[in-house]
Tab-separated table of C-alpha atoms in Angstrom:
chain	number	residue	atom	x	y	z
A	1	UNK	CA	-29.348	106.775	5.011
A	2	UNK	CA	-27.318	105.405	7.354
A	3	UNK	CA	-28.539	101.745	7.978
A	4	UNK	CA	-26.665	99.232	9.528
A	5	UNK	CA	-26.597	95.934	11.221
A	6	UNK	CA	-24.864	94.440	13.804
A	7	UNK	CA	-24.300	90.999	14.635
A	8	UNK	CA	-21.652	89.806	17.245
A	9	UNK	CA	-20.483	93.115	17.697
A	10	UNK	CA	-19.654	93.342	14.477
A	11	UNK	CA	-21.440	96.448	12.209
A	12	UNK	CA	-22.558	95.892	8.568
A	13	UNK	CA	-23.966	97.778	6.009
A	14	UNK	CA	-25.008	95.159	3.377
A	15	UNK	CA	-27.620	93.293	4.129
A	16	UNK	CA	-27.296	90.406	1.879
A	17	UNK	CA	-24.466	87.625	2.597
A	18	UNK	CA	-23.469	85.241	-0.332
A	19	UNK	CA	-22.515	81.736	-0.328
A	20	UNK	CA	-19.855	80.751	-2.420
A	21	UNK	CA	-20.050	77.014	-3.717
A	22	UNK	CA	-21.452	75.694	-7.391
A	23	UNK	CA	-20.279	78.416	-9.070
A	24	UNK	CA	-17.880	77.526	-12.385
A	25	UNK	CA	-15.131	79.184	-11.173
A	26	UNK	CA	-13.764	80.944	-8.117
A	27	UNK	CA	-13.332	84.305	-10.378
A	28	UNK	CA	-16.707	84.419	-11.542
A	29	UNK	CA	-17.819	83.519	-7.554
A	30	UNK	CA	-15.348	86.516	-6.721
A	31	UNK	CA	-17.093	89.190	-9.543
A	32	UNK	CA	-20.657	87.887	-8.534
A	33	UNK	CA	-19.673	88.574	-4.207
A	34	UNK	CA	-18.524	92.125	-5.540
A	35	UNK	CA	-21.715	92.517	-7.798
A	36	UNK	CA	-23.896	91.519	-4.336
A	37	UNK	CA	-22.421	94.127	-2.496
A	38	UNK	CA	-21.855	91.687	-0.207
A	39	UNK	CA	-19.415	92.100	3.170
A	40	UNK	CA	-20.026	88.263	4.464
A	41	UNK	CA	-19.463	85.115	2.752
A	42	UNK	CA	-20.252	81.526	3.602
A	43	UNK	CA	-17.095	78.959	2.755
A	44	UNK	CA	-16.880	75.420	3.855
A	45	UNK	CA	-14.290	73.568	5.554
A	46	UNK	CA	-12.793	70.290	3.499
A	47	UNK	CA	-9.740	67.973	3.336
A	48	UNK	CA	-7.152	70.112	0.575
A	49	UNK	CA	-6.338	68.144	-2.536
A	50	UNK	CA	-3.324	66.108	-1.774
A	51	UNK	CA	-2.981	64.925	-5.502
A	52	UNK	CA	-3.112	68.468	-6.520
A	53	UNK	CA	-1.875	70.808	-4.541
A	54	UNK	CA	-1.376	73.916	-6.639
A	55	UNK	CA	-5.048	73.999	-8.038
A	56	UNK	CA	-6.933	77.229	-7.553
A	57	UNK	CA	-7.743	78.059	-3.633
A	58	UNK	CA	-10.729	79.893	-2.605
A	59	UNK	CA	-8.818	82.581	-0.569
A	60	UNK	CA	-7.103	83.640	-3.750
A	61	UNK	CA	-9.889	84.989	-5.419
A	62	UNK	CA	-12.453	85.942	-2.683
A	63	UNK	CA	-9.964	87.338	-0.570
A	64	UNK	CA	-10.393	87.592	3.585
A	65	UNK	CA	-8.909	90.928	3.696
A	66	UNK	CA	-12.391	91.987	1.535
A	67	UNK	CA	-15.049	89.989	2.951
A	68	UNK	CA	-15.941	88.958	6.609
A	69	UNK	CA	-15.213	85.015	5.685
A	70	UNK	CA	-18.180	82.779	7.787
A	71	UNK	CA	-17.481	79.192	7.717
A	72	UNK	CA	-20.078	76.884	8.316
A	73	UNK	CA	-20.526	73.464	8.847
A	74	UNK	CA	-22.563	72.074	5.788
A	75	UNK	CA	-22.215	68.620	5.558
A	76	UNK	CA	-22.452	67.996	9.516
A	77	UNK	CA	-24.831	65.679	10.720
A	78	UNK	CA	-23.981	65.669	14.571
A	79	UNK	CA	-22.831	68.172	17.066
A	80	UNK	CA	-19.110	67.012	17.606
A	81	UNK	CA	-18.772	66.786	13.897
A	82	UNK	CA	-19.781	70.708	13.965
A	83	UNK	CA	-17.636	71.335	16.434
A	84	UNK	CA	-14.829	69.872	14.990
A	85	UNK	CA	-15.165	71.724	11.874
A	86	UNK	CA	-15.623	75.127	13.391
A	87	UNK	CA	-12.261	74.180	15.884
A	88	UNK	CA	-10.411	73.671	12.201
A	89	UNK	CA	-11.866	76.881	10.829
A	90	UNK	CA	-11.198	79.187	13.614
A	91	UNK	CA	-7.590	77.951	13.256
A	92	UNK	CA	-7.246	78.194	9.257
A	93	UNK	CA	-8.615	82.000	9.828
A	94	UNK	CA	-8.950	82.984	13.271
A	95	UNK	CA	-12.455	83.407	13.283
A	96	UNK	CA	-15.121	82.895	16.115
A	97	UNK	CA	-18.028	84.061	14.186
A	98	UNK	CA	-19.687	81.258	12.400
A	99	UNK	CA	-22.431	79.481	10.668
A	100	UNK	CA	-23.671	76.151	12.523
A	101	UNK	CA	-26.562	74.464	10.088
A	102	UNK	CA	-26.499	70.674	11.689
A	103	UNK	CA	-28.674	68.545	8.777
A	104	UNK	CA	-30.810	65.980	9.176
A	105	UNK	CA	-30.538	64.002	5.693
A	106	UNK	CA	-29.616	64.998	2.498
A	107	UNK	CA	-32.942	64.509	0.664
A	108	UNK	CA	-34.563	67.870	1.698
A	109	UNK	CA	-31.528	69.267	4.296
A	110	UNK	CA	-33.859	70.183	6.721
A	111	UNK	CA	-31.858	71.319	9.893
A	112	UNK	CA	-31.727	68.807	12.753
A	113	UNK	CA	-32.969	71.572	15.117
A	114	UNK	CA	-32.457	68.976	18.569
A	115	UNK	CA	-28.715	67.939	17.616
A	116	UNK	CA	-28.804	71.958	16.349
A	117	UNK	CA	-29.513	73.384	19.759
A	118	UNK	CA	-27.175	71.011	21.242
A	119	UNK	CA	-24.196	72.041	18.996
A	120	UNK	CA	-24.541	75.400	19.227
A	121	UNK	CA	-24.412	74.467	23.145
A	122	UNK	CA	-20.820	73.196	22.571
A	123	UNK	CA	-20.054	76.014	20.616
A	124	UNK	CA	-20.528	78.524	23.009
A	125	UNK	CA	-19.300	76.750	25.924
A	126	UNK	CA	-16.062	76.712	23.549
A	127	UNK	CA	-16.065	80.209	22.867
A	128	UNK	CA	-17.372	80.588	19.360
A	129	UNK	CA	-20.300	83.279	18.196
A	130	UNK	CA	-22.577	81.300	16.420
A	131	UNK	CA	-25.294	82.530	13.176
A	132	UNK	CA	-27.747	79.272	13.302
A	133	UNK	CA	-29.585	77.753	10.280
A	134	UNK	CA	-32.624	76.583	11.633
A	135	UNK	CA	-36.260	75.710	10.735
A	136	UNK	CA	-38.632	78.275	10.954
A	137	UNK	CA	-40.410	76.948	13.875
A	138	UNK	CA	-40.508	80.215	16.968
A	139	UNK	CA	-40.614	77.736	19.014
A	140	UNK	CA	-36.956	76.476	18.508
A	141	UNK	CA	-35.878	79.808	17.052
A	142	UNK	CA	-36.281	80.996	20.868
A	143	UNK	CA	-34.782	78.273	22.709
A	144	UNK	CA	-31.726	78.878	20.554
A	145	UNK	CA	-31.656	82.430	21.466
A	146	UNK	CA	-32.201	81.728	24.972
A	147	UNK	CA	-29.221	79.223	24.290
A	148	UNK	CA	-26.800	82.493	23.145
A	149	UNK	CA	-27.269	82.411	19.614
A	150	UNK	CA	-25.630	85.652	18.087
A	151	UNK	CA	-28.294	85.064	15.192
A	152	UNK	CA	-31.381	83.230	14.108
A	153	UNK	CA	-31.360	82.080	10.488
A	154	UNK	CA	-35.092	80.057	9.285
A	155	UNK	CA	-34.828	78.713	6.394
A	156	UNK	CA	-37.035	80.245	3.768
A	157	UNK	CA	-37.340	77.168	1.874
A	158	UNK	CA	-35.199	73.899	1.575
A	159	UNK	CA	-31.512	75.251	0.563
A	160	UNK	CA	-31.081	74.818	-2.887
A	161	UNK	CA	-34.538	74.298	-3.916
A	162	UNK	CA	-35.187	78.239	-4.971
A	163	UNK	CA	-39.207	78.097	-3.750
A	164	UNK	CA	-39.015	80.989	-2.051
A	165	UNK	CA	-40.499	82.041	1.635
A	166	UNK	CA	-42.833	79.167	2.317
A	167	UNK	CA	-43.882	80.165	5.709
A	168	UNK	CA	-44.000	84.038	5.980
A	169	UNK	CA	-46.116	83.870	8.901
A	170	UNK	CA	-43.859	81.828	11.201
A	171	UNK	CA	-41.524	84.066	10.333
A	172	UNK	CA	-43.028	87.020	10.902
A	173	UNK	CA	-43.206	85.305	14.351
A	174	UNK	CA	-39.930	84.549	14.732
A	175	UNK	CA	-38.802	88.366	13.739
A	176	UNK	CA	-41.152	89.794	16.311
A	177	UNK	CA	-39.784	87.680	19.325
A	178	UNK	CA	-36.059	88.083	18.329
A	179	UNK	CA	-33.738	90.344	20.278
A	180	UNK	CA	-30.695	89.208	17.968
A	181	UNK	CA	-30.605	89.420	14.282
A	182	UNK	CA	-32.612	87.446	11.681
A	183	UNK	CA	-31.488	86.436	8.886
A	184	UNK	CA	-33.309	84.547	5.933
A	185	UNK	CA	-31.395	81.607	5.017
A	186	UNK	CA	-32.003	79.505	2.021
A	187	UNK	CA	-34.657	79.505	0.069
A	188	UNK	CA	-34.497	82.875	-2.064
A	189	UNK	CA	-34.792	81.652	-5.664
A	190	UNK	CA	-35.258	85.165	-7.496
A	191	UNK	CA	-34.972	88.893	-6.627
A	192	UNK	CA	-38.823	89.254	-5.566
A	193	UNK	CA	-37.964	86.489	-2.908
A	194	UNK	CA	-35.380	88.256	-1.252
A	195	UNK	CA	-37.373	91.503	-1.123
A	196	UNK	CA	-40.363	89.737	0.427
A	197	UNK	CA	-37.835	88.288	3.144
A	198	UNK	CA	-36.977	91.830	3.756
A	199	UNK	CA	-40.260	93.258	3.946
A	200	UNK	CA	-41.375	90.725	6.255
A	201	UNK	CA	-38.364	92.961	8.868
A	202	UNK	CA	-35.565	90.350	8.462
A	203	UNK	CA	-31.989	91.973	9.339
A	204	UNK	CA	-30.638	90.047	5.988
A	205	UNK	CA	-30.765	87.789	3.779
A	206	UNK	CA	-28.321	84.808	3.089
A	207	UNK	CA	-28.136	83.315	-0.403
A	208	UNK	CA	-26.233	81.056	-2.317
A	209	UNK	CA	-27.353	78.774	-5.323
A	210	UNK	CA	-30.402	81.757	-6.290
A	211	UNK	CA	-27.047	83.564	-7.779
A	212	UNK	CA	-24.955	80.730	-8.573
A	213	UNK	CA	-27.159	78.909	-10.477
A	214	UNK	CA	-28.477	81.871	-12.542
A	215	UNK	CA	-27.516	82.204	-16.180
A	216	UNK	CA	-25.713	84.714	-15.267
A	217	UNK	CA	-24.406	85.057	-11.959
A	218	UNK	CA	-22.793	88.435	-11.470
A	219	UNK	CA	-26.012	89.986	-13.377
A	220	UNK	CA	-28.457	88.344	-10.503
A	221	UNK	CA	-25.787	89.071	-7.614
A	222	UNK	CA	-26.613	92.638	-8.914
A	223	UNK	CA	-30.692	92.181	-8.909
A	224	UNK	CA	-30.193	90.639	-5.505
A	225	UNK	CA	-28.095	93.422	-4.206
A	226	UNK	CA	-31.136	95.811	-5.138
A	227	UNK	CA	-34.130	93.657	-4.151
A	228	UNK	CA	-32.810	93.703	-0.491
A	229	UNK	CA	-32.147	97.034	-0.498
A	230	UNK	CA	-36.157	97.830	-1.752
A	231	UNK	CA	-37.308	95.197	0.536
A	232	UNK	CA	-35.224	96.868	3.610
A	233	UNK	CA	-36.155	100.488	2.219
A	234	UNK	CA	-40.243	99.110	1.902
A	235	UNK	CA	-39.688	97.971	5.426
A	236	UNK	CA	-38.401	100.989	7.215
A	237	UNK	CA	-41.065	103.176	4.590
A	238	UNK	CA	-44.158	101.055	6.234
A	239	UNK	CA	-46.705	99.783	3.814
A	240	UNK	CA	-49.784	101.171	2.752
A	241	UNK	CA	-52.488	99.069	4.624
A	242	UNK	CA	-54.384	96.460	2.352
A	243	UNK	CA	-58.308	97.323	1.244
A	244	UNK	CA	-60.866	95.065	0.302
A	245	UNK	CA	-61.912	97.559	-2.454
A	246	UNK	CA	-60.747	100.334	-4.435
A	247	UNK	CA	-59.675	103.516	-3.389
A	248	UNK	CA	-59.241	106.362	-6.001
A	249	UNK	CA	-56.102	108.230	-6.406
A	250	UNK	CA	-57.746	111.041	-8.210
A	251	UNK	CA	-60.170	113.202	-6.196
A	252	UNK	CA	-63.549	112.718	-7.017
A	253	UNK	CA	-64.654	116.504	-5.849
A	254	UNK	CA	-64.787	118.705	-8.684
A	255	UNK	CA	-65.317	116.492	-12.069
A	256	UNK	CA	-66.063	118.496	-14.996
N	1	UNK	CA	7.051	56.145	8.010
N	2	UNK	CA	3.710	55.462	7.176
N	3	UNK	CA	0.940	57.965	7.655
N	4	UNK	CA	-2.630	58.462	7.162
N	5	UNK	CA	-3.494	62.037	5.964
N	6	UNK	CA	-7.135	62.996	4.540
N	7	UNK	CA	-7.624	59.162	5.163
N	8	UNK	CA	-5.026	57.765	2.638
N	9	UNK	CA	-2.182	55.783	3.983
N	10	UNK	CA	0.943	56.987	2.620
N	11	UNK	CA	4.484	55.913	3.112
N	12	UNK	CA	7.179	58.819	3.971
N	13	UNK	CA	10.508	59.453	4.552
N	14	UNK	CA	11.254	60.390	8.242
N	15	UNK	CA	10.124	64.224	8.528
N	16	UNK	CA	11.637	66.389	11.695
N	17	UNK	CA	8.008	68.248	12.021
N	18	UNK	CA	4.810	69.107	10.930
N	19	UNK	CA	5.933	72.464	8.971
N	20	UNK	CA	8.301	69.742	6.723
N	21	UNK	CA	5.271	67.750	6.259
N	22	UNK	CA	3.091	70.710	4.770
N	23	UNK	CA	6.523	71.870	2.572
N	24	UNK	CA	6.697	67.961	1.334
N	25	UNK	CA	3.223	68.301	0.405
N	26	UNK	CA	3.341	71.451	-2.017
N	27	UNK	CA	0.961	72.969	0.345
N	28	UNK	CA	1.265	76.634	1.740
N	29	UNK	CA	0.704	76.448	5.264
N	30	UNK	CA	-0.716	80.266	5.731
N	31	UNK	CA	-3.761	78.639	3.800
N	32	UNK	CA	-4.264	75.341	5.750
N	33	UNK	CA	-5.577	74.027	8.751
N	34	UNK	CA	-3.939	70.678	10.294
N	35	UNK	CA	-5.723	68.077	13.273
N	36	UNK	CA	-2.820	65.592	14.124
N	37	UNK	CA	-4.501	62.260	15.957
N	38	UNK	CA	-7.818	64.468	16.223
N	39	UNK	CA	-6.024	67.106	18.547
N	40	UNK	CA	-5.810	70.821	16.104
N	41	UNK	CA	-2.096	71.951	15.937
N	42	UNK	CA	-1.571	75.678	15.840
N	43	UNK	CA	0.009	76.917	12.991
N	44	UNK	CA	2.545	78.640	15.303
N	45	UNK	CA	3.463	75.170	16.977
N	46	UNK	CA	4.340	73.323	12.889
N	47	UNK	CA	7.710	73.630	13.503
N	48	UNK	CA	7.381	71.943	17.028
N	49	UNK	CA	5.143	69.709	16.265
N	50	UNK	CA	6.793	66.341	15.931
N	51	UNK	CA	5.148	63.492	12.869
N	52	UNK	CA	5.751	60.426	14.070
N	53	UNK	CA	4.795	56.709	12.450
N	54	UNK	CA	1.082	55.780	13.016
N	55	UNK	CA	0.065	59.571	12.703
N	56	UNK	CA	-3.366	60.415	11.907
N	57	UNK	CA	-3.175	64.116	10.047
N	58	UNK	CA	-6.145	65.614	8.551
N	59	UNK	CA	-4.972	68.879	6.684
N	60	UNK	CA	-7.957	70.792	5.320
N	61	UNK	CA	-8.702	74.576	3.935
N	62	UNK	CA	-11.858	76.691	2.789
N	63	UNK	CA	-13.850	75.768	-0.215
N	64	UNK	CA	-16.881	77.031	-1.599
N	65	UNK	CA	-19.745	76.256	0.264
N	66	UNK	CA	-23.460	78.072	1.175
């Protein structure tokens, strides 16, 4: 089937993007990408290791020349700080397609969707194509569209807390005004998660800590992989509508 | 010379450009990304790019992240 997305201008066939911090090691974060199926990744921008120079760098294992890199600016609490990041990104890789999530504090990480909407402002003004993290309020989801966003991104749940869709009314909402991708960010905790997200019409599904943090990592990258591609599939298929009573599968007509 | 890169001060011999900096450092420069006094230096303009005493540098790469 052939099934693609495209955000940007830019045409994928996986649906589900990986982070790749708090794994153990860049190797196992590299196996567990490749497990996903993945095309995108999330990295981060940060100050390199002066004392240490010739410890192991990110772009050695999960190599750009094998997955769309999408740097974000986690850890960014105002606009200009976003903006600065994204400036030193585009310029480590070249990159204009990015991942603006502007936080609020760092007890639950909800976004900061005013200082949000006016980042991605800057962004765009300074060329950029920007996938937002946001809360899943439609309100905000379409002023940020109506702002250029290439993407919308609602949380699912706090990122890193693994509760799963909290709200899948909102965003069933916020997938029915969209006219640019939607993408379930943070939240997932487990395979069912992600295939809910999917159900619900999302265009993917962005994940980080439900894989890193499993037991095993490249095992789960591997459920994952599969969950969104029954949750896409169950979309697409259109679900049987939901009874108050039974309904036998067996005819009734001609019983012995 | 003294500089502050990352944020720590450090004390250097004079260095003709930015491109000696990054060698000085043990850092490759194909996998770095350098702001000198808040203003982002291409990584085609290192060997133009003059350090001088005072310098702010902030040299950072991709990590992990979500």
């Amino acid at each position: 089937m052939d099934d693609t997305w495209t955000v940007a201008g830019r045409t994928f066939t996986s649906r589900l993007i990986v982070g790749t911090g708090k794994y153990k090691d860049y190797a196992t974060n590299a196996a567990a990408a490749e497990a996903a199926g993945a095309e995108i990744v999330t990295v981060a921008i940060r100050r390199v290791n002066l004392s240490d120079p010739s410890q192991p760098m990110l772009v050695d294992y999960v190599k750009p020349d094998r997955f769309t890199f999408l740097p974000n600016t986690a850890g960014c609490f105002t606009g200009e700080d976003a903006v600065r990041t994204l400036r030193l990104a585009r310029e480590a890789g070249g990159w204009d397609l990015v991942k603006l999530e502007v936080l609020s504090n760092t007890k639950h990480l909800l976004p900061d969707m005013e200082e949000t909407l006016r980042a991605l402002k800057l962004l765009i003004a300074d060329g950029f194509q920007v996938m937002v993290y946001c809360s899943d309020d439609p309100v905000y989801a379409l002023k940020l569209e109506e702002a250029g966003a290439a993407a919308i991104m609602p949380l699912g749940a706090p990122i890193g807390s693994g509760r799963g869709i909290q709200n899948m009314l909102n965003l069933g909402l916020i997938i029915e005004q969209a006219k640019v991708p939607v993408l379930v960010d943070a939240g997932v905790g487990t395979a069912s998660d992600a295939a809910v997200a999917m159900e619900l019409g999302c265009d993917a599904v962005l994940m980080n800590t439900a894989i890193a943090e499993a037991r095993d990592p490249i095992l789960m990258a591997s459920a994952m992989r599969h969950a969104v591609i029954a949750g896409r599939e169950a979309f697409l298929a259109g679900r049987m509508p939901k009874r108050m009573y039974a309904d036998p599968s067996s005819p009734l007509a001609g019983l012995i | 010379m003294n500089l502050t890169i990352n944020g720590e001060a450090r004390s250097l011999a004079p260095l003709p450009h930015l491109a000696a900096l990054v060698t000085s450092l043990g850092l490759d420069p194909r996998k770095v990304a350098i702001e000198r006094n808040l203003e982002i230096v291409p990584r085609s303009a290192y060997e133009q790019t003059p350090v001088a005493d005072g310098d702010r540098i902030e040299i950072v790469h991709f990590i992990g992240g979500g």
